[in-house]
């Protein structure tokens, strides 16, 4: 069993679908989940389940082993700038069209572990398919854990 702390920056539809699927299947526990959104009301559902709400993206990144970047592509660079100096052993999970692993690493300023995921809309109903890709320095354990979330 894993004891990873998982964070979501952005709690919109896709983030909510990933979180619900992972919690409902028992793959992750709500006590291991951290959420942040500039619209705090989007976090309330998960806080009511026992998850922790963070007051900033940087606070979330500091507490987590995996950070899902589930924000709109146009705000990726803003979020990455906020979290780039927090800690270097976080594995980032990018969920946005048009944002490459190379771009994320460039903005962060180091060779960060990044997994890129492209889910489709039926994910919101527990029936989706997702493409996952990664490159070094992501470990097999990190990739396996994230793949397991999407197998749920």
GROMACS .gro file of N, CA, C and O in nm, residues 21-136:
model
  464
   21UNK      N    1  -1.317   0.915  -0.890
   21UNK     CA    2  -1.287   0.777  -0.931
   21UNK      C    3  -1.185   0.712  -0.840
   21UNK      O    4  -1.199   0.596  -0.801
   22UNK      N    5  -1.082   0.788  -0.803
   22UNK     CA    6  -0.976   0.733  -0.717
   22UNK      C    7  -1.025   0.710  -0.574
   22UNK      O    8  -0.988   0.611  -0.510
   23UNK      N    9  -1.107   0.801  -0.524
   23UNK     CA   10  -1.162   0.784  -0.388
   23UNK      C   11  -1.266   0.673  -0.384
   23UNK      O   12  -1.263   0.588  -0.295
   24UNK      N   13  -1.356   0.672  -0.481
   24UNK     CA   14  -1.463   0.572  -0.482
   24UNK      C   15  -1.410   0.429  -0.495
   24UNK      O   16  -1.469   0.336  -0.441
   25UNK      N   17  -1.299   0.414  -0.565
   25UNK     CA   18  -1.241   0.281  -0.582
   25UNK      C   19  -1.157   0.240  -0.461
   25UNK      O   20  -1.119   0.124  -0.449
   26UNK      N   21  -1.126   0.336  -0.374
   26UNK     CA   22  -1.041   0.307  -0.259
   26UNK      C   23  -0.893   0.313  -0.292
   26UNK      O   24  -0.808   0.282  -0.207
   27UNK      N   25  -0.859   0.355  -0.414
   27UNK     CA   26  -0.718   0.361  -0.454
   27UNK      C   27  -0.642   0.466  -0.374
   27UNK      O   28  -0.525   0.447  -0.343
   28UNK      N   29  -0.708   0.577  -0.345
   28UNK     CA   30  -0.649   0.677  -0.256
   28UNK      C   31  -0.747   0.704  -0.143
   28UNK      O   32  -0.868   0.678  -0.156
   29UNK      N   33  -0.696   0.755  -0.035
   29UNK     CA   34  -0.778   0.789   0.081
   29UNK      C   35  -0.791   0.942   0.089
   29UNK      O   36  -0.698   1.015   0.057
   30UNK      N   37  -0.906   0.988   0.135
   30UNK     CA   38  -0.929   1.133   0.139
   30UNK      C   39  -0.829   1.203   0.229
   30UNK      O   40  -0.793   1.318   0.205
   31UNK      N   41  -0.777   1.136   0.332
   31UNK     CA   42  -0.679   1.197   0.421
   31UNK      C   43  -0.546   1.225   0.350
   31UNK      O   44  -0.466   1.304   0.398
   32UNK      N   45  -0.524   1.161   0.236
   32UNK     CA   46  -0.401   1.180   0.159
   32UNK      C   47  -0.420   1.277   0.043
   32UNK      O   48  -0.331   1.293  -0.040
   33UNK      N   49  -0.534   1.341   0.037
   33UNK     CA   50  -0.568   1.429  -0.074
   33UNK      C   51  -0.566   1.575  -0.030
   33UNK      O   52  -0.623   1.612   0.073
   34UNK      N   53  -0.499   1.658  -0.110
   34UNK     CA   54  -0.492   1.802  -0.088
   34UNK      C   55  -0.544   1.872  -0.212
   34UNK      O   56  -0.515   1.828  -0.324
   35UNK      N   57  -0.621   1.977  -0.193
   35UNK     CA   58  -0.679   2.048  -0.306
   35UNK      C   59  -0.658   2.198  -0.292
   35UNK      O   60  -0.649   2.251  -0.181
   36UNK      N   61  -0.648   2.263  -0.407
   36UNK     CA   62  -0.641   2.409  -0.413
   36UNK      C   63  -0.706   2.456  -0.541
   36UNK      O   64  -0.685   2.398  -0.648
   37UNK      N   65  -0.785   2.560  -0.530
   37UNK     CA   66  -0.842   2.627  -0.645
   37UNK      C   67  -0.863   2.772  -0.605
   37UNK      O   68  -0.894   2.801  -0.488
   38UNK      N   69  -0.842   2.863  -0.698
   38UNK     CA   70  -0.865   3.004  -0.666
   38UNK      C   71  -1.012   3.029  -0.631
   38UNK      O   72  -1.044   3.123  -0.560
   39UNK      N   73  -1.101   2.941  -0.679
   39UNK     CA   74  -1.241   2.943  -0.640
   39UNK      C   75  -1.258   2.836  -0.532
   39UNK      O   76  -1.278   2.719  -0.561
   40UNK      N   77  -1.244   2.878  -0.405
   40UNK     CA   78  -1.246   2.783  -0.294
   40UNK      C   79  -1.372   2.699  -0.290
   40UNK      O   80  -1.372   2.588  -0.238
   41UNK      N   81  -1.482   2.747  -0.344
   41UNK     CA   82  -1.607   2.670  -0.341
   41UNK      C   83  -1.595   2.539  -0.418
   41UNK      O   84  -1.664   2.442  -0.387
   42UNK      N   85  -1.505   2.534  -0.517
   42UNK     CA   86  -1.484   2.411  -0.594
   42UNK      C   87  -1.416   2.303  -0.510
   42UNK      O   88  -1.421   2.185  -0.544
   43UNK      N   89  -1.353   2.342  -0.401
   43UNK     CA   90  -1.282   2.247  -0.314
   43UNK      C   91  -1.372   2.190  -0.206
   43UNK      O   92  -1.339   2.088  -0.145
   44UNK      N   93  -1.486   2.252  -0.182
   44UNK     CA   94  -1.568   2.217  -0.065
   44UNK      C   95  -1.614   2.072  -0.063
   44UNK      O   96  -1.619   2.010   0.042
   45UNK      N   97  -1.647   2.016  -0.179
   45UNK     CA   98  -1.691   1.876  -0.186
   45UNK      C   99  -1.584   1.783  -0.127
   45UNK      O  100  -1.616   1.692  -0.052
   46UNK      N  101  -1.459   1.810  -0.158
   46UNK     CA  102  -1.352   1.720  -0.115
   46UNK      C  103  -1.312   1.744   0.029
   46UNK      O  104  -1.275   1.652   0.100
   47UNK      N  105  -1.324   1.866   0.072
   47UNK     CA  106  -1.297   1.898   0.212
   47UNK      C  107  -1.401   1.829   0.300
   47UNK      O  108  -1.370   1.776   0.406
   48UNK      N  109  -1.527   1.825   0.255
   48UNK     CA  110  -1.633   1.759   0.332
   48UNK      C  111  -1.609   1.608   0.343
   48UNK      O  112  -1.661   1.544   0.433
   49UNK      N  113  -1.526   1.554   0.256
   49UNK     CA  114  -1.492   1.411   0.261
   49UNK      C  115  -1.368   1.384   0.347
   49UNK      O  116  -1.328   1.270   0.364
   50UNK      N  117  -1.306   1.490   0.398
   50UNK     CA  118  -1.189   1.472   0.483
   50UNK      C  119  -1.057   1.510   0.419
   50UNK      O  120  -0.951   1.489   0.477
   51UNK      N  121  -1.062   1.566   0.301
   51UNK     CA  122  -0.940   1.612   0.234
   51UNK      C  123  -0.902   1.750   0.286
   51UNK      O  124  -0.985   1.820   0.343
   52UNK      N  125  -0.778   1.788   0.264
   52UNK     CA  126  -0.730   1.917   0.312
   52UNK      C  127  -0.733   2.020   0.200
   52UNK      O  128  -0.693   1.991   0.087
   53UNK      N  129  -0.779   2.139   0.234
   53UNK     CA  130  -0.775   2.249   0.138
   53UNK      C  131  -0.650   2.332   0.168
   53UNK      O  132  -0.617   2.355   0.284
   54UNK      N  133  -0.579   2.370   0.065
   54UNK     CA  134  -0.459   2.453   0.080
   54UNK      C  135  -0.493   2.595   0.039
   54UNK      O  136  -0.582   2.617  -0.043
   55UNK      N  137  -0.419   2.689   0.093
   55UNK     CA  138  -0.446   2.829   0.063
   55UNK      C  139  -0.369   2.882  -0.057
   55UNK      O  140  -0.393   2.993  -0.102
   56UNK      N  141  -0.276   2.799  -0.109
   56UNK     CA  142  -0.201   2.840  -0.228
   56UNK      C  143  -0.150   2.715  -0.300
   56UNK      O  144  -0.141   2.607  -0.241
   57UNK      N  145  -0.113   2.735  -0.425
   57UNK     CA  146  -0.053   2.626  -0.501
   57UNK      C  147   0.081   2.587  -0.439
   57UNK      O  148   0.115   2.469  -0.434
   58UNK      N  149   0.156   2.685  -0.391
   58UNK     CA  150   0.286   2.657  -0.329
   58UNK      C  151   0.270   2.573  -0.203
   58UNK      O  152   0.347   2.478  -0.180
   59UNK      N  153   0.172   2.605  -0.120
   59UNK     CA  154   0.148   2.525   0.001
   59UNK      C  155   0.117   2.381  -0.035
   59UNK      O  156   0.168   2.287   0.025
   60UNK      N  157   0.032   2.363  -0.137
   60UNK     CA  158  -0.004   2.228  -0.180
   60UNK      C  159   0.119   2.153  -0.229
   60UNK      O  160   0.142   2.039  -0.189
   61UNK      N  161   0.199   2.214  -0.314
   61UNK     CA  162   0.317   2.148  -0.369
   61UNK      C  163   0.415   2.108  -0.258
   61UNK      O  164   0.480   2.003  -0.267
   62UNK      N  165   0.423   2.188  -0.155
   62UNK     CA  166   0.514   2.159  -0.044
   62UNK      C  167   0.471   2.033   0.031
   62UNK      O  168   0.554   1.959   0.082
   63UNK      N  169   0.343   2.006   0.035
   63UNK     CA  170   0.290   1.895   0.114
   63UNK      C  171   0.277   1.763   0.038
   63UNK      O  172   0.256   1.659   0.100
   64UNK      N  173   0.287   1.768  -0.094
   64UNK     CA  174   0.249   1.651  -0.174
   64UNK      C  175   0.367   1.582  -0.244
   64UNK      O  176   0.468   1.643  -0.273
   65UNK      N  177   0.344   1.454  -0.272
   65UNK     CA  178   0.438   1.373  -0.351
   65UNK      C  179   0.405   1.383  -0.500
   65UNK      O  180   0.493   1.377  -0.585
   66UNK      N  181   0.275   1.394  -0.530
   66UNK     CA  182   0.226   1.408  -0.667
   66UNK      C  183   0.139   1.533  -0.673
   66UNK      O  184   0.053   1.552  -0.587
   67UNK      N  185   0.162   1.616  -0.774
   67UNK     CA  186   0.083   1.737  -0.792
   67UNK      C  187   0.020   1.733  -0.931
   67UNK      O  188   0.090   1.738  -1.032
   68UNK      N  189  -0.112   1.722  -0.932
   68UNK     CA  190  -0.188   1.728  -1.057
   68UNK      C  191  -0.208   1.875  -1.093
   68UNK      O  192  -0.258   1.953  -1.011
   69UNK      N  193  -0.169   1.910  -1.213
   69UNK     CA  194  -0.187   2.045  -1.264
   69UNK      C  195  -0.312   2.045  -1.351
   69UNK      O  196  -0.307   2.023  -1.471
   70UNK      N  197  -0.426   2.063  -1.286
   70UNK     CA  198  -0.555   2.054  -1.355
   70UNK      C  199  -0.618   2.192  -1.366
   70UNK      O  200  -0.731   2.215  -1.323
   71UNK      N  201  -0.542   2.281  -1.426
   71UNK     CA  202  -0.588   2.418  -1.452
   71UNK      C  203  -0.593   2.439  -1.602
   71UNK      O  204  -0.538   2.360  -1.679
   72UNK      N  205  -0.655   2.546  -1.642
   72UNK     CA  206  -0.663   2.579  -1.785
   72UNK      C  207  -0.522   2.607  -1.840
   72UNK      O  208  -0.437   2.662  -1.770
   73UNK      N  209  -0.498   2.570  -1.965
   73UNK     CA  210  -0.364   2.590  -2.024
   73UNK      C  211  -0.313   2.733  -2.013
   73UNK      O  212  -0.193   2.755  -1.992
   74UNK      N  213  -0.400   2.832  -2.022
   74UNK     CA  214  -0.356   2.971  -2.019
   74UNK      C  215  -0.303   3.015  -1.881
   74UNK      O  216  -0.238   3.119  -1.871
   75UNK      N  217  -0.328   2.938  -1.776
   75UNK     CA  218  -0.274   2.975  -1.644
   75UNK      C  219  -0.163   2.881  -1.597
   75UNK      O  220  -0.112   2.897  -1.487
   76UNK      N  221  -0.123   2.787  -1.682
   76UNK     CA  222  -0.016   2.694  -1.644
   76UNK      C  223   0.111   2.767  -1.601
   76UNK      O  224   0.168   2.735  -1.497
   77UNK      N  225   0.156   2.861  -1.679
   77UNK     CA  226   0.283   2.928  -1.648
   77UNK      C  227   0.275   3.005  -1.516
   77UNK      O  228   0.371   3.008  -1.440
   78UNK      N  229   0.161   3.063  -1.487
   78UNK     CA  230   0.143   3.134  -1.360
   78UNK      C  231   0.157   3.037  -1.243
   78UNK      O  232   0.228   3.063  -1.146
   79UNK      N  233   0.090   2.923  -1.254
   79UNK     CA  234   0.097   2.821  -1.149
   79UNK      C  235   0.239   2.766  -1.137
   79UNK      O  236   0.293   2.753  -1.026
   80UNK      N  237   0.301   2.735  -1.249
   80UNK     CA  238   0.437   2.681  -1.246
   80UNK      C  239   0.536   2.779  -1.183
   80UNK      O  240   0.625   2.739  -1.108
   81UNK      N  241   0.520   2.907  -1.213
   81UNK     CA  242   0.606   3.008  -1.150
   81UNK      C  243   0.589   3.010  -0.999
   81UNK      O  244   0.685   3.027  -0.925
   82UNK      N  245   0.465   2.990  -0.953
   82UNK     CA  246   0.439   2.992  -0.809
   82UNK      C  247   0.501   2.872  -0.738
   82UNK      O  248   0.546   2.884  -0.625
   83UNK      N  249   0.506   2.757  -0.804
   83UNK     CA  250   0.551   2.635  -0.735
   83UNK      C  251   0.694   2.595  -0.769
   83UNK      O  252   0.745   2.501  -0.710
   84UNK      N  253   0.759   2.665  -0.858
   84UNK     CA  254   0.888   2.619  -0.910
   84UNK      C  255   0.998   2.610  -0.806
   84UNK      O  256   1.090   2.531  -0.821
   85UNK      N  257   0.993   2.686  -0.700
   85UNK     CA  258   1.099   2.683  -0.599
   85UNK      C  259   1.058   2.610  -0.472
   85UNK      O  260   1.128   2.616  -0.372
   86UNK      N  261   0.947   2.540  -0.476
   86UNK     CA  262   0.895   2.478  -0.354
   86UNK      C  263   0.977   2.356  -0.313
   86UNK      O  264   1.037   2.353  -0.208
   87UNK      N  265   0.976   2.253  -0.395
   87UNK     CA  266   1.060   2.136  -0.369
   87UNK      C  267   1.077   2.058  -0.497
   87UNK      O  268   0.989   2.058  -0.582
   88UNK      N  269   1.190   1.993  -0.510
   88UNK     CA  270   1.224   1.933  -0.639
   88UNK      C  271   1.188   1.786  -0.651
   88UNK      O  272   1.201   1.730  -0.759
   89UNK      N  273   1.141   1.723  -0.546
   89UNK     CA  274   1.112   1.580  -0.556
   89UNK      C  275   0.965   1.550  -0.581
   89UNK      O  276   0.921   1.436  -0.570
   90UNK      N  277   0.888   1.650  -0.618
   90UNK     CA  278   0.747   1.631  -0.652
   90UNK      C  279   0.739   1.574  -0.793
   90UNK      O  280   0.813   1.615  -0.882
   91UNK      N  281   0.646   1.482  -0.814
   91UNK     CA  282   0.615   1.434  -0.949
   91UNK      C  283   0.492   1.511  -0.995
   91UNK      O  284   0.388   1.508  -0.930
   92UNK      N  285   0.505   1.583  -1.105
   92UNK     CA  286   0.397   1.665  -1.158
   92UNK      C  287   0.317   1.584  -1.261
   92UNK      O  288   0.375   1.512  -1.341
   93UNK      N  289   0.187   1.599  -1.256
   93UNK     CA  290   0.098   1.531  -1.349
   93UNK      C  291   0.023   1.639  -1.426
   93UNK      O  292  -0.060   1.710  -1.371
   94UNK      N  293   0.057   1.652  -1.553
   94UNK     CA  294   0.001   1.758  -1.639
   94UNK      C  295  -0.122   1.706  -1.711
   94UNK      O  296  -0.118   1.601  -1.775
   95UNK      N  297  -0.230   1.781  -1.698
   95UNK     CA  298  -0.357   1.744  -1.761
   95UNK      C  299  -0.407   1.865  -1.840
   95UNK      O  300  -0.499   1.934  -1.798
   96UNK      N  301  -0.341   1.893  -1.951
   96UNK     CA  302  -0.381   2.007  -2.034
   96UNK      C  303  -0.332   1.987  -2.176
   96UNK      O  304  -0.217   1.951  -2.199
   97UNK      N  305  -0.419   2.012  -2.269
   97UNK     CA  306  -0.383   2.004  -2.410
   97UNK      C  307  -0.283   2.114  -2.443
   97UNK      O  308  -0.295   2.227  -2.395
   98UNK      N  309  -0.184   2.080  -2.522
   98UNK     CA  310  -0.090   2.180  -2.572
   98UNK      C  311   0.024   2.216  -2.478
   98UNK      O  312   0.110   2.295  -2.514
   99UNK      N  313   0.026   2.161  -2.359
   99UNK     CA  314   0.134   2.188  -2.264
   99UNK      C  315   0.226   2.066  -2.263
   99UNK      O  316   0.186   1.957  -2.220
  100UNK      N  317   0.346   2.083  -2.312
  100UNK     CA  318   0.439   1.971  -2.323
  100UNK      C  319   0.519   1.951  -2.195
  100UNK      O  320   0.533   2.043  -2.113
  101UNK      N  321   0.574   1.832  -2.181
  101UNK     CA  322   0.663   1.802  -2.068
  101UNK      C  323   0.783   1.896  -2.073
  101UNK      O  324   0.823   1.951  -1.970
  102UNK      N  325   0.837   1.917  -2.191
  102UNK     CA  326   0.953   2.006  -2.205
  102UNK      C  327   0.920   2.147  -2.158
  102UNK      O  328   1.000   2.210  -2.088
  103UNK      N  329   0.802   2.196  -2.192
  103UNK     CA  330   0.763   2.330  -2.150
  103UNK      C  331   0.754   2.339  -1.997
  103UNK      O  332   0.802   2.435  -1.937
  104UNK      N  333   0.694   2.240  -1.935
  104UNK     CA  334   0.681   2.240  -1.789
  104UNK      C  335   0.818   2.242  -1.724
  104UNK      O  336   0.844   2.320  -1.633
  105UNK      N  337   0.908   2.157  -1.772
  105UNK     CA  338   1.044   2.153  -1.717
  105UNK      C  339   1.116   2.287  -1.737
  105UNK      O  340   1.187   2.333  -1.649
  106UNK      N  341   1.098   2.348  -1.852
  106UNK     CA  342   1.161   2.478  -1.879
  106UNK      C  343   1.112   2.586  -1.783
  106UNK      O  344   1.191   2.663  -1.730
  107UNK      N  345   0.982   2.592  -1.760
  107UNK     CA  346   0.928   2.694  -1.670
  107UNK      C  347   0.970   2.666  -1.526
  107UNK      O  348   1.005   2.758  -1.452
  108UNK      N  349   0.968   2.539  -1.486
  108UNK     CA  350   1.012   2.505  -1.351
  108UNK      C  351   1.161   2.532  -1.331
  108UNK      O  352   1.206   2.559  -1.221
  109UNK      N  353   1.237   2.519  -1.440
  109UNK     CA  354   1.380   2.548  -1.433
  109UNK      C  355   1.468   2.431  -1.392
  109UNK      O  356   1.585   2.450  -1.359
  110UNK      N  357   1.412   2.310  -1.393
  110UNK     CA  358   1.493   2.192  -1.363
  110UNK      C  359   1.429   2.069  -1.427
  110UNK      O  360   1.317   2.075  -1.477
  111UNK      N  361   1.502   1.958  -1.422
  111UNK     CA  362   1.457   1.834  -1.485
  111UNK      C  363   1.358   1.763  -1.393
  111UNK      O  364   1.388   1.661  -1.333
  112UNK      N  365   1.240   1.818  -1.382
  112UNK     CA  366   1.136   1.766  -1.292
  112UNK      C  367   1.075   1.638  -1.348
  112UNK      O  368   1.063   1.622  -1.469
  113UNK      N  369   1.033   1.548  -1.259
  113UNK     CA  370   0.955   1.433  -1.304
  113UNK      C  371   0.814   1.480  -1.343
  113UNK      O  372   0.744   1.540  -1.261
  114UNK      N  373   0.777   1.457  -1.469
  114UNK     CA  374   0.647   1.501  -1.520
  114UNK      C  375   0.582   1.386  -1.595
  114UNK      O  376   0.643   1.324  -1.682
  115UNK      N  377   0.457   1.360  -1.561
  115UNK     CA  378   0.374   1.265  -1.635
  115UNK      C  379   0.265   1.347  -1.702
  115UNK      O  380   0.202   1.431  -1.638
  116UNK      N  381   0.245   1.324  -1.830
  116UNK     CA  382   0.143   1.398  -1.905
  116UNK      C  383   0.027   1.304  -1.935
  116UNK      O  384   0.047   1.191  -1.980
  117UNK      N  385  -0.093   1.353  -1.910
  117UNK     CA  386  -0.213   1.272  -1.928
  117UNK      C  387  -0.312   1.347  -2.013
  117UNK      O  388  -0.336   1.466  -1.991
  118UNK      N  389  -0.371   1.279  -2.107
  118UNK     CA  390  -0.478   1.335  -2.189
  118UNK      C  391  -0.602   1.247  -2.169
  118UNK      O  392  -0.617   1.144  -2.233
  119UNK      N  393  -0.690   1.288  -2.077
  119UNK     CA  394  -0.815   1.213  -2.058
  119UNK      C  395  -0.920   1.259  -2.158
  119UNK      O  396  -0.909   1.367  -2.215
  120UNK      N  397  -1.023   1.176  -2.176
  120UNK     CA  398  -1.133   1.220  -2.260
  120UNK      C  399  -1.255   1.248  -2.172
  120UNK      O  400  -1.259   1.215  -2.054
  121UNK      N  401  -1.355   1.311  -2.229
  121UNK     CA  402  -1.470   1.360  -2.153
  121UNK      C  403  -1.546   1.250  -2.077
  121UNK      O  404  -1.592   1.276  -1.966
  122UNK      N  405  -1.562   1.129  -2.130
  122UNK     CA  406  -1.636   1.027  -2.053
  122UNK      C  407  -1.571   0.992  -1.918
  122UNK      O  408  -1.634   0.927  -1.836
  123UNK      N  409  -1.451   1.041  -1.895
  123UNK     CA  410  -1.388   1.022  -1.765
  123UNK      C  411  -1.477   1.078  -1.654
  123UNK      O  412  -1.482   1.025  -1.544
  124UNK      N  413  -1.551   1.183  -1.686
  124UNK     CA  414  -1.639   1.245  -1.587
  124UNK      C  415  -1.753   1.152  -1.545
  124UNK      O  416  -1.819   1.176  -1.444
  125UNK      N  417  -1.774   1.044  -1.620
  125UNK     CA  418  -1.878   0.947  -1.588
  125UNK      C  419  -1.819   0.812  -1.549
  125UNK      O  420  -1.890   0.712  -1.547
  126UNK      N  421  -1.689   0.810  -1.523
  126UNK     CA  422  -1.623   0.686  -1.484
  126UNK      C  423  -1.602   0.589  -1.598
  126UNK      O  424  -1.576   0.471  -1.576
  127UNK      N  425  -1.612   0.635  -1.721
  127UNK     CA  426  -1.602   0.547  -1.838
  127UNK      C  427  -1.497   0.595  -1.937
  127UNK      O  428  -1.502   0.559  -2.053
  128UNK      N  429  -1.407   0.679  -1.897
  128UNK     CA  430  -1.313   0.741  -1.989
  128UNK      C  431  -1.194   0.655  -2.026
  128UNK      O  432  -1.170   0.549  -1.970
  129UNK      N  433  -1.122   0.707  -2.120
  129UNK     CA  434  -0.993   0.650  -2.160
  129UNK      C  435  -0.892   0.764  -2.153
  129UNK      O  436  -0.925   0.879  -2.178
  130UNK      N  437  -0.770   0.730  -2.115
  130UNK     CA  438  -0.667   0.834  -2.101
  130UNK      C  439  -0.537   0.784  -2.161
  130UNK      O  440  -0.502   0.668  -2.146
  131UNK      N  441  -0.467   0.875  -2.225
  131UNK     CA  442  -0.332   0.846  -2.274
  131UNK      C  443  -0.234   0.903  -2.172
  131UNK      O  444  -0.249   1.017  -2.127
  132UNK      N  445  -0.135   0.824  -2.134
  132UNK     CA  446  -0.034   0.866  -2.038
  132UNK      C  447   0.103   0.853  -2.101
  132UNK      O  448   0.132   0.755  -2.169
  133UNK      N  449   0.189   0.953  -2.075
  133UNK     CA  450   0.325   0.949  -2.126
  133UNK      C  451   0.417   1.012  -2.023
  133UNK      O  452   0.376   1.099  -1.947
  134UNK      N  453   0.539   0.963  -2.019
  134UNK     CA  454   0.637   1.018  -1.926
  134UNK      C  455   0.777   0.996  -1.981
  134UNK      O  456   0.796   0.921  -2.077
  135UNK      N  457   0.871   1.062  -1.918
  135UNK     CA  458   1.011   1.042  -1.952
  135UNK      C  459   1.094   1.060  -1.825
  135UNK      O  460   1.042   1.106  -1.723
  136UNK      N  461   1.218   1.024  -1.831
  136UNK     CA  462   1.308   1.039  -1.717
  136UNK      C  463   1.304   1.184  -1.669
  136UNK      O  464   1.292   1.275  -1.752
   0.00000   0.00000   0.00000
